[in-house]
């Protein structure tokens, strides 16, 4: 039986995927107009307001503060704030324009590998270093090693395999064309 309280089930979030698909389509079709509109000076301040509102989008923080809440998957603030952050980042509003800096774009290039590898790094380093080094040093070691392993994985394995598969796919499509 599905539980509305648990909301860990994918069907509860279908509307998010559906709306994301529509937003992606609209942004693709109207990218120039969107980017031109985001250059308006008044909208740059909106980026700072969105950034300041991010803590209010955290459901547990709002629950602890006693704000009335809907289940996460239909709560307009929980659902809407990531959309606003995405649009602000895409348009480079206010502080979100710094996400275009090379260090952040490079982190973005390996972010999925970081996501995949950070848990194994934690599982390996925590038993070895916990109690022997300060927690901050352990956390920084986990972050640094996760980023390093992600970069090695992305540029040493994933990208070369993609190039091989893309070349194979191109040759195959020419054969059948």
mmCIF file with all atom_site columns, C-alpha atoms in Angstrom:
data_model
loop_
_atom_site.group_PDB
_atom_site.id
_atom_site.type_symbol
_atom_site.label_atom_id
_atom_site.label_alt_id
_atom_site.label_comp_id
_atom_site.label_asym_id
_atom_site.label_entity_id
_atom_site.label_seq_id
_atom_site.pdbx_PDB_ins_code
_atom_site.Cartn_x
_atom_site.Cartn_y
_atom_site.Cartn_z
_atom_site.occupancy
_atom_site.B_iso_or_equiv
_atom_site.pdbx_formal_charge
_atom_site.auth_seq_id
_atom_site.auth_comp_id
_atom_site.auth_asym_id
_atom_site.auth_atom_id
_atom_site.pdbx_PDB_model_num
ATOM 1   C CA . UNK A 1 1   ? 0.000  0.000  0.000   1.00 0.00 ? 1   UNK A CA 1
ATOM 2   C CA . UNK A 1 2   ? 1.333  3.432  -0.925  1.00 0.00 ? 2   UNK A CA 1
ATOM 3   C CA . UNK A 1 3   ? 1.764  5.908  1.894   1.00 0.00 ? 3   UNK A CA 1
ATOM 4   C CA . UNK A 1 4   ? 1.257  9.635  1.355   1.00 0.00 ? 4   UNK A CA 1
ATOM 5   C CA . UNK A 1 5   ? 3.314  10.347 4.484   1.00 0.00 ? 5   UNK A CA 1
ATOM 6   C CA . UNK A 1 6   ? 6.403  8.568  3.174   1.00 0.00 ? 6   UNK A CA 1
ATOM 7   C CA . UNK A 1 7   ? 6.215  10.276 -0.249  1.00 0.00 ? 7   UNK A CA 1
ATOM 8   C CA . UNK A 1 8   ? 9.302  8.346  -1.355  1.00 0.00 ? 8   UNK A CA 1
ATOM 9   C CA . UNK A 1 9   ? 7.458  6.831  -4.278  1.00 0.00 ? 9   UNK A CA 1
ATOM 10  C CA . UNK A 1 10  ? 8.140  8.109  -7.767  1.00 0.00 ? 10  UNK A CA 1
ATOM 11  C CA . UNK A 1 11  ? 4.475  8.389  -8.845  1.00 0.00 ? 11  UNK A CA 1
ATOM 12  C CA . UNK A 1 12  ? 3.956  11.135 -6.277  1.00 0.00 ? 12  UNK A CA 1
ATOM 13  C CA . UNK A 1 13  ? 6.548  13.218 -8.090  1.00 0.00 ? 13  UNK A CA 1
ATOM 14  C CA . UNK A 1 14  ? 5.264  12.637 -11.631 1.00 0.00 ? 14  UNK A CA 1
ATOM 15  C CA . UNK A 1 15  ? 4.019  16.222 -11.865 1.00 0.00 ? 15  UNK A CA 1
ATOM 16  C CA . UNK A 1 16  ? 7.561  17.472 -11.195 1.00 0.00 ? 16  UNK A CA 1
ATOM 17  C CA . UNK A 1 17  ? 8.967  15.470 -14.104 1.00 0.00 ? 17  UNK A CA 1
ATOM 18  C CA . UNK A 1 18  ? 6.061  16.498 -16.327 1.00 0.00 ? 18  UNK A CA 1
ATOM 19  C CA . UNK A 1 19  ? 6.408  20.202 -15.523 1.00 0.00 ? 19  UNK A CA 1
ATOM 20  C CA . UNK A 1 20  ? 10.200 19.956 -15.886 1.00 0.00 ? 20  UNK A CA 1
ATOM 21  C CA . UNK A 1 21  ? 9.749  18.521 -19.368 1.00 0.00 ? 21  UNK A CA 1
ATOM 22  C CA . UNK A 1 22  ? 7.421  21.361 -20.322 1.00 0.00 ? 22  UNK A CA 1
ATOM 23  C CA . UNK A 1 23  ? 9.808  23.953 -18.849 1.00 0.00 ? 23  UNK A CA 1
ATOM 24  C CA . UNK A 1 24  ? 12.739 22.413 -20.736 1.00 0.00 ? 24  UNK A CA 1
ATOM 25  C CA . UNK A 1 25  ? 10.781 22.533 -23.988 1.00 0.00 ? 25  UNK A CA 1
ATOM 26  C CA . UNK A 1 26  ? 9.739  26.162 -23.439 1.00 0.00 ? 26  UNK A CA 1
ATOM 27  C CA . UNK A 1 27  ? 13.234 27.239 -22.440 1.00 0.00 ? 27  UNK A CA 1
ATOM 28  C CA . UNK A 1 28  ? 14.658 25.531 -25.511 1.00 0.00 ? 28  UNK A CA 1
ATOM 29  C CA . UNK A 1 29  ? 12.185 27.275 -27.809 1.00 0.00 ? 29  UNK A CA 1
ATOM 30  C CA . UNK A 1 30  ? 12.419 30.690 -26.153 1.00 0.00 ? 30  UNK A CA 1
ATOM 31  C CA . UNK A 1 31  ? 15.992 30.743 -24.804 1.00 0.00 ? 31  UNK A CA 1
ATOM 32  C CA . UNK A 1 32  ? 16.941 34.069 -26.404 1.00 0.00 ? 32  UNK A CA 1
ATOM 33  C CA . UNK A 1 33  ? 13.904 35.884 -25.042 1.00 0.00 ? 33  UNK A CA 1
ATOM 34  C CA . UNK A 1 34  ? 14.431 34.364 -21.586 1.00 0.00 ? 34  UNK A CA 1
ATOM 35  C CA . UNK A 1 35  ? 18.098 35.342 -21.460 1.00 0.00 ? 35  UNK A CA 1
ATOM 36  C CA . UNK A 1 36  ? 17.340 38.840 -22.740 1.00 0.00 ? 36  UNK A CA 1
ATOM 37  C CA . UNK A 1 37  ? 14.649 39.301 -20.073 1.00 0.00 ? 37  UNK A CA 1
ATOM 38  C CA . UNK A 1 38  ? 16.981 38.162 -17.281 1.00 0.00 ? 38  UNK A CA 1
ATOM 39  C CA . UNK A 1 39  ? 19.452 40.934 -18.127 1.00 0.00 ? 39  UNK A CA 1
ATOM 40  C CA . UNK A 1 40  ? 16.993 43.560 -16.853 1.00 0.00 ? 40  UNK A CA 1
ATOM 41  C CA . UNK A 1 41  ? 18.572 45.374 -13.870 1.00 0.00 ? 41  UNK A CA 1
ATOM 42  C CA . UNK A 1 42  ? 15.497 44.891 -11.659 1.00 0.00 ? 42  UNK A CA 1
ATOM 43  C CA . UNK A 1 43  ? 15.616 41.136 -12.085 1.00 0.00 ? 43  UNK A CA 1
ATOM 44  C CA . UNK A 1 44  ? 19.218 40.928 -10.889 1.00 0.00 ? 44  UNK A CA 1
ATOM 45  C CA . UNK A 1 45  ? 18.035 41.829 -7.377  1.00 0.00 ? 45  UNK A CA 1
ATOM 46  C CA . UNK A 1 46  ? 15.485 39.021 -7.611  1.00 0.00 ? 46  UNK A CA 1
ATOM 47  C CA . UNK A 1 47  ? 18.356 36.532 -7.609  1.00 0.00 ? 47  UNK A CA 1
ATOM 48  C CA . UNK A 1 48  ? 19.436 37.748 -4.159  1.00 0.00 ? 48  UNK A CA 1
ATOM 49  C CA . UNK A 1 49  ? 15.870 37.477 -2.854  1.00 0.00 ? 49  UNK A CA 1
ATOM 50  C CA . UNK A 1 50  ? 15.577 33.915 -4.169  1.00 0.00 ? 50  UNK A CA 1
ATOM 51  C CA . UNK A 1 51  ? 18.888 33.011 -2.513  1.00 0.00 ? 51  UNK A CA 1
ATOM 52  C CA . UNK A 1 52  ? 17.718 34.424 0.820   1.00 0.00 ? 52  UNK A CA 1
ATOM 53  C CA . UNK A 1 53  ? 14.468 32.432 0.598   1.00 0.00 ? 53  UNK A CA 1
ATOM 54  C CA . UNK A 1 54  ? 16.199 29.082 0.020   1.00 0.00 ? 54  UNK A CA 1
ATOM 55  C CA . UNK A 1 55  ? 16.262 28.148 3.749   1.00 0.00 ? 55  UNK A CA 1
ATOM 56  C CA . UNK A 1 56  ? 12.472 28.558 3.856   1.00 0.00 ? 56  UNK A CA 1
ATOM 57  C CA . UNK A 1 57  ? 12.148 25.928 1.146   1.00 0.00 ? 57  UNK A CA 1
ATOM 58  C CA . UNK A 1 58  ? 13.566 23.230 3.424   1.00 0.00 ? 58  UNK A CA 1
ATOM 59  C CA . UNK A 1 59  ? 10.548 21.250 4.662   1.00 0.00 ? 59  UNK A CA 1
ATOM 60  C CA . UNK A 1 60  ? 12.093 20.112 7.947   1.00 0.00 ? 60  UNK A CA 1
ATOM 61  C CA . UNK A 1 61  ? 13.133 23.656 8.837   1.00 0.00 ? 61  UNK A CA 1
ATOM 62  C CA . UNK A 1 62  ? 9.599  24.914 8.218   1.00 0.00 ? 62  UNK A CA 1
ATOM 63  C CA . UNK A 1 63  ? 8.143  22.017 10.241  1.00 0.00 ? 63  UNK A CA 1
ATOM 64  C CA . UNK A 1 64  ? 10.440 22.803 13.173  1.00 0.00 ? 64  UNK A CA 1
ATOM 65  C CA . UNK A 1 65  ? 9.412  26.483 12.951  1.00 0.00 ? 65  UNK A CA 1
ATOM 66  C CA . UNK A 1 66  ? 5.765  25.421 13.146  1.00 0.00 ? 66  UNK A CA 1
ATOM 67  C CA . UNK A 1 67  ? 4.700  26.515 9.665   1.00 0.00 ? 67  UNK A CA 1
ATOM 68  C CA . UNK A 1 68  ? 1.729  24.602 8.242   1.00 0.00 ? 68  UNK A CA 1
ATOM 69  C CA . UNK A 1 69  ? 2.898  22.051 5.712   1.00 0.00 ? 69  UNK A CA 1
ATOM 70  C CA . UNK A 1 70  ? 1.427  19.932 2.980   1.00 0.00 ? 70  UNK A CA 1
ATOM 71  C CA . UNK A 1 71  ? 3.079  16.645 2.009   1.00 0.00 ? 71  UNK A CA 1
ATOM 72  C CA . UNK A 1 72  ? 6.401  17.475 0.340   1.00 0.00 ? 72  UNK A CA 1
ATOM 73  C CA . UNK A 1 73  ? 5.337  16.389 -3.139  1.00 0.00 ? 73  UNK A CA 1
ATOM 74  C CA . UNK A 1 74  ? 2.430  18.862 -3.287  1.00 0.00 ? 74  UNK A CA 1
ATOM 75  C CA . UNK A 1 75  ? 3.791  21.630 -1.061  1.00 0.00 ? 75  UNK A CA 1
ATOM 76  C CA . UNK A 1 76  ? 4.131  24.673 -3.336  1.00 0.00 ? 76  UNK A CA 1
ATOM 77  C CA . UNK A 1 77  ? 7.170  26.063 -1.510  1.00 0.00 ? 77  UNK A CA 1
ATOM 78  C CA . UNK A 1 78  ? 9.045  22.743 -1.413  1.00 0.00 ? 78  UNK A CA 1
ATOM 79  C CA . UNK A 1 79  ? 8.216  22.157 -5.063  1.00 0.00 ? 79  UNK A CA 1
ATOM 80  C CA . UNK A 1 80  ? 8.501  25.742 -6.331  1.00 0.00 ? 80  UNK A CA 1
ATOM 81  C CA . UNK A 1 81  ? 11.751 26.917 -4.778  1.00 0.00 ? 81  UNK A CA 1
ATOM 82  C CA . UNK A 1 82  ? 14.010 24.509 -6.733  1.00 0.00 ? 82  UNK A CA 1
ATOM 83  C CA . UNK A 1 83  ? 12.288 25.727 -9.905  1.00 0.00 ? 83  UNK A CA 1
ATOM 84  C CA . UNK A 1 84  ? 13.024 29.349 -8.985  1.00 0.00 ? 84  UNK A CA 1
ATOM 85  C CA . UNK A 1 85  ? 16.636 28.505 -8.118  1.00 0.00 ? 85  UNK A CA 1
ATOM 86  C CA . UNK A 1 86  ? 16.996 26.670 -11.446 1.00 0.00 ? 86  UNK A CA 1
ATOM 87  C CA . UNK A 1 87  ? 15.587 29.617 -13.408 1.00 0.00 ? 87  UNK A CA 1
ATOM 88  C CA . UNK A 1 88  ? 17.720 32.103 -11.453 1.00 0.00 ? 88  UNK A CA 1
ATOM 89  C CA . UNK A 1 89  ? 20.833 30.026 -12.146 1.00 0.00 ? 89  UNK A CA 1
ATOM 90  C CA . UNK A 1 90  ? 19.936 29.620 -15.805 1.00 0.00 ? 90  UNK A CA 1
ATOM 91  C CA . UNK A 1 91  ? 19.390 33.358 -16.167 1.00 0.00 ? 91  UNK A CA 1
ATOM 92  C CA . UNK A 1 92  ? 22.440 34.293 -14.075 1.00 0.00 ? 92  UNK A CA 1
ATOM 93  C CA . UNK A 1 93  ? 20.389 36.416 -11.679 1.00 0.00 ? 93  UNK A CA 1
ATOM 94  C CA . UNK A 1 94  ? 22.300 38.151 -8.881  1.00 0.00 ? 94  UNK A CA 1
ATOM 95  C CA . UNK A 1 95  ? 24.599 35.753 -7.025  1.00 0.00 ? 95  UNK A CA 1
ATOM 96  C CA . UNK A 1 96  ? 23.731 32.893 -9.374  1.00 0.00 ? 96  UNK A CA 1
ATOM 97  C CA . UNK A 1 97  ? 25.871 34.476 -12.107 1.00 0.00 ? 97  UNK A CA 1
ATOM 98  C CA . UNK A 1 98  ? 28.934 33.218 -10.229 1.00 0.00 ? 98  UNK A CA 1
ATOM 99  C CA . UNK A 1 99  ? 27.934 29.665 -11.137 1.00 0.00 ? 99  UNK A CA 1
ATOM 100 C CA . UNK A 1 100 ? 29.363 30.399 -14.600 1.00 0.00 ? 100 UNK A CA 1
ATOM 101 C CA . UNK A 1 101 ? 32.878 30.631 -13.145 1.00 0.00 ? 101 UNK A CA 1
ATOM 102 C CA . UNK A 1 102 ? 35.171 27.896 -14.472 1.00 0.00 ? 102 UNK A CA 1
ATOM 103 C CA . UNK A 1 103 ? 35.596 26.204 -11.073 1.00 0.00 ? 103 UNK A CA 1
ATOM 104 C CA . UNK A 1 104 ? 31.846 25.689 -10.826 1.00 0.00 ? 104 UNK A CA 1
ATOM 105 C CA . UNK A 1 105 ? 31.401 24.565 -14.424 1.00 0.00 ? 105 UNK A CA 1
ATOM 106 C CA . UNK A 1 106 ? 34.195 22.013 -13.902 1.00 0.00 ? 106 UNK A CA 1
ATOM 107 C CA . UNK A 1 107 ? 32.485 20.771 -10.732 1.00 0.00 ? 107 UNK A CA 1
ATOM 108 C CA . UNK A 1 108 ? 29.260 20.559 -12.714 1.00 0.00 ? 108 UNK A CA 1
ATOM 109 C CA . UNK A 1 109 ? 31.004 18.420 -15.318 1.00 0.00 ? 109 UNK A CA 1
ATOM 110 C CA . UNK A 1 110 ? 31.879 15.832 -12.662 1.00 0.00 ? 110 UNK A CA 1
ATOM 111 C CA . UNK A 1 111 ? 28.866 16.321 -10.364 1.00 0.00 ? 111 UNK A CA 1
ATOM 112 C CA . UNK A 1 112 ? 27.134 13.064 -11.264 1.00 0.00 ? 112 UNK A CA 1
ATOM 113 C CA . UNK A 1 113 ? 30.329 11.116 -10.618 1.00 0.00 ? 113 UNK A CA 1
ATOM 114 C CA . UNK A 1 114 ? 30.680 12.947 -7.287  1.00 0.00 ? 114 UNK A CA 1
ATOM 115 C CA . UNK A 1 115 ? 27.134 11.874 -6.437  1.00 0.00 ? 115 UNK A CA 1
ATOM 116 C CA . UNK A 1 116 ? 27.918 8.265  -7.342  1.00 0.00 ? 116 UNK A CA 1
ATOM 117 C CA . UNK A 1 117 ? 31.275 8.072  -5.561  1.00 0.00 ? 117 UNK A CA 1
ATOM 118 C CA . UNK A 1 118 ? 30.875 10.121 -2.377  1.00 0.00 ? 118 UNK A CA 1
ATOM 119 C CA . UNK A 1 119 ? 29.234 7.304  -0.393  1.00 0.00 ? 119 UNK A CA 1
ATOM 120 C CA . UNK A 1 120 ? 31.960 4.705  -1.107  1.00 0.00 ? 120 UNK A CA 1
ATOM 121 C CA . UNK A 1 121 ? 34.558 7.343  -0.188  1.00 0.00 ? 121 UNK A CA 1
ATOM 122 C CA . UNK A 1 122 ? 32.702 8.030  3.082   1.00 0.00 ? 122 UNK A CA 1
ATOM 123 C CA . UNK A 1 123 ? 32.378 4.310  3.837   1.00 0.00 ? 123 UNK A CA 1
ATOM 124 C CA . UNK A 1 124 ? 36.119 3.912  3.289   1.00 0.00 ? 124 UNK A CA 1
ATOM 125 C CA . UNK A 1 125 ? 37.475 6.990  5.084   1.00 0.00 ? 125 UNK A CA 1
ATOM 126 C CA . UNK A 1 126 ? 35.164 7.161  8.111   1.00 0.00 ? 126 UNK A CA 1
ATOM 127 C CA . UNK A 1 127 ? 36.280 3.869  9.702   1.00 0.00 ? 127 UNK A CA 1
ATOM 128 C CA . UNK A 1 128 ? 39.926 4.690  8.987   1.00 0.00 ? 128 UNK A CA 1
ATOM 129 C CA . UNK A 1 129 ? 40.010 8.300  10.210  1.00 0.00 ? 129 UNK A CA 1
ATOM 130 C CA . UNK A 1 130 ? 37.046 8.780  12.562  1.00 0.00 ? 130 UNK A CA 1
ATOM 131 C CA . UNK A 1 131 ? 38.317 9.751  16.008  1.00 0.00 ? 131 UNK A CA 1
ATOM 132 C CA . UNK A 1 132 ? 41.886 10.152 14.732  1.00 0.00 ? 132 UNK A CA 1
ATOM 133 C CA . UNK A 1 133 ? 41.399 13.476 12.977  1.00 0.00 ? 133 UNK A CA 1
ATOM 134 C CA . UNK A 1 134 ? 38.984 16.354 13.633  1.00 0.00 ? 134 UNK A CA 1
ATOM 135 C CA . UNK A 1 135 ? 35.556 15.994 12.041  1.00 0.00 ? 135 UNK A CA 1
ATOM 136 C CA . UNK A 1 136 ? 36.182 19.021 9.823   1.00 0.00 ? 136 UNK A CA 1
ATOM 137 C CA . UNK A 1 137 ? 39.370 17.444 8.459   1.00 0.00 ? 137 UNK A CA 1
ATOM 138 C CA . UNK A 1 138 ? 37.508 14.175 7.834   1.00 0.00 ? 138 UNK A CA 1
ATOM 139 C CA . UNK A 1 139 ? 34.746 16.027 6.002   1.00 0.00 ? 139 UNK A CA 1
ATOM 140 C CA . UNK A 1 140 ? 37.238 17.947 3.872   1.00 0.00 ? 140 UNK A CA 1
ATOM 141 C CA . UNK A 1 141 ? 39.111 14.737 3.071   1.00 0.00 ? 141 UNK A CA 1
ATOM 142 C CA . UNK A 1 142 ? 35.866 13.078 1.974   1.00 0.00 ? 142 UNK A CA 1
ATOM 143 C CA . UNK A 1 143 ? 34.971 16.040 -0.252  1.00 0.00 ? 143 UNK A CA 1
ATOM 144 C CA . UNK A 1 144 ? 38.452 16.304 -1.767  1.00 0.00 ? 144 UNK A CA 1
ATOM 145 C CA . UNK A 1 145 ? 38.807 12.575 -2.439  1.00 0.00 ? 145 UNK A CA 1
ATOM 146 C CA . UNK A 1 146 ? 35.274 12.396 -3.870  1.00 0.00 ? 146 UNK A CA 1
ATOM 147 C CA . UNK A 1 147 ? 36.035 15.231 -6.299  1.00 0.00 ? 147 UNK A CA 1
ATOM 148 C CA . UNK A 1 148 ? 39.382 13.694 -7.256  1.00 0.00 ? 148 UNK A CA 1
ATOM 149 C CA . UNK A 1 149 ? 37.891 10.248 -7.862  1.00 0.00 ? 149 UNK A CA 1
ATOM 150 C CA . UNK A 1 150 ? 35.000 11.795 -9.798  1.00 0.00 ? 150 UNK A CA 1
ATOM 151 C CA . UNK A 1 151 ? 37.394 13.698 -12.069 1.00 0.00 ? 151 UNK A CA 1
ATOM 152 C CA . UNK A 1 152 ? 39.482 10.570 -12.699 1.00 0.00 ? 152 UNK A CA 1
ATOM 153 C CA . UNK A 1 153 ? 36.329 8.555  -13.375 1.00 0.00 ? 153 UNK A CA 1
ATOM 154 C CA . UNK A 1 154 ? 34.808 11.165 -15.692 1.00 0.00 ? 154 UNK A CA 1
ATOM 155 C CA . UNK A 1 155 ? 37.873 12.116 -17.715 1.00 0.00 ? 155 UNK A CA 1
ATOM 156 C CA . UNK A 1 156 ? 39.714 8.796  -17.503 1.00 0.00 ? 156 UNK A CA 1
ATOM 157 C CA . UNK A 1 157 ? 36.833 6.434  -18.179 1.00 0.00 ? 157 UNK A CA 1
ATOM 158 C CA . UNK A 1 158 ? 33.448 7.979  -18.978 1.00 0.00 ? 158 UNK A CA 1
ATOM 159 C CA . UNK A 1 159 ? 34.516 10.511 -21.625 1.00 0.00 ? 159 UNK A CA 1
ATOM 160 C CA . UNK A 1 160 ? 36.839 8.103  -23.516 1.00 0.00 ? 160 UNK A CA 1
ATOM 161 C CA . UNK A 1 161 ? 34.120 5.428  -23.562 1.00 0.00 ? 161 UNK A CA 1
ATOM 162 C CA . UNK A 1 162 ? 31.616 8.017  -24.806 1.00 0.00 ? 162 UNK A CA 1
ATOM 163 C CA . UNK A 1 163 ? 33.971 8.992  -27.628 1.00 0.00 ? 163 UNK A CA 1
ATOM 164 C CA . UNK A 1 164 ? 34.413 5.351  -28.648 1.00 0.00 ? 164 UNK A CA 1
ATOM 165 C CA . UNK A 1 165 ? 30.666 4.701  -28.564 1.00 0.00 ? 165 UNK A CA 1
ATOM 166 C CA . UNK A 1 166 ? 29.891 7.919  -30.452 1.00 0.00 ? 166 UNK A CA 1
ATOM 167 C CA . UNK A 1 167 ? 32.377 6.956  -33.163 1.00 0.00 ? 167 UNK A CA 1
ATOM 168 C CA . UNK A 1 168 ? 30.925 3.452  -33.374 1.00 0.00 ? 168 UNK A CA 1
ATOM 169 C CA . UNK A 1 169 ? 27.394 4.848  -33.550 1.00 0.00 ? 169 UNK A CA 1
ATOM 170 C CA . UNK A 1 170 ? 28.352 7.281  -36.320 1.00 0.00 ? 170 UNK A CA 1
ATOM 171 C CA . UNK A 1 171 ? 29.940 4.498  -38.390 1.00 0.00 ? 171 UNK A CA 1
ATOM 172 C CA . UNK A 1 172 ? 26.909 2.276  -37.834 1.00 0.00 ? 172 UNK A CA 1
ATOM 173 C CA . UNK A 1 173 ? 24.458 5.010  -38.872 1.00 0.00 ? 173 UNK A CA 1
ATOM 174 C CA . UNK A 1 174 ? 26.480 5.730  -42.054 1.00 0.00 ? 174 UNK A CA 1
ATOM 175 C CA . UNK A 1 175 ? 26.364 2.038  -42.931 1.00 0.00 ? 175 UNK A CA 1
ATOM 176 C CA . UNK A 1 176 ? 22.562 1.952  -42.735 1.00 0.00 ? 176 UNK A CA 1
ATOM 177 C CA . UNK A 1 177 ? 21.981 5.394  -44.297 1.00 0.00 ? 177 UNK A CA 1
#
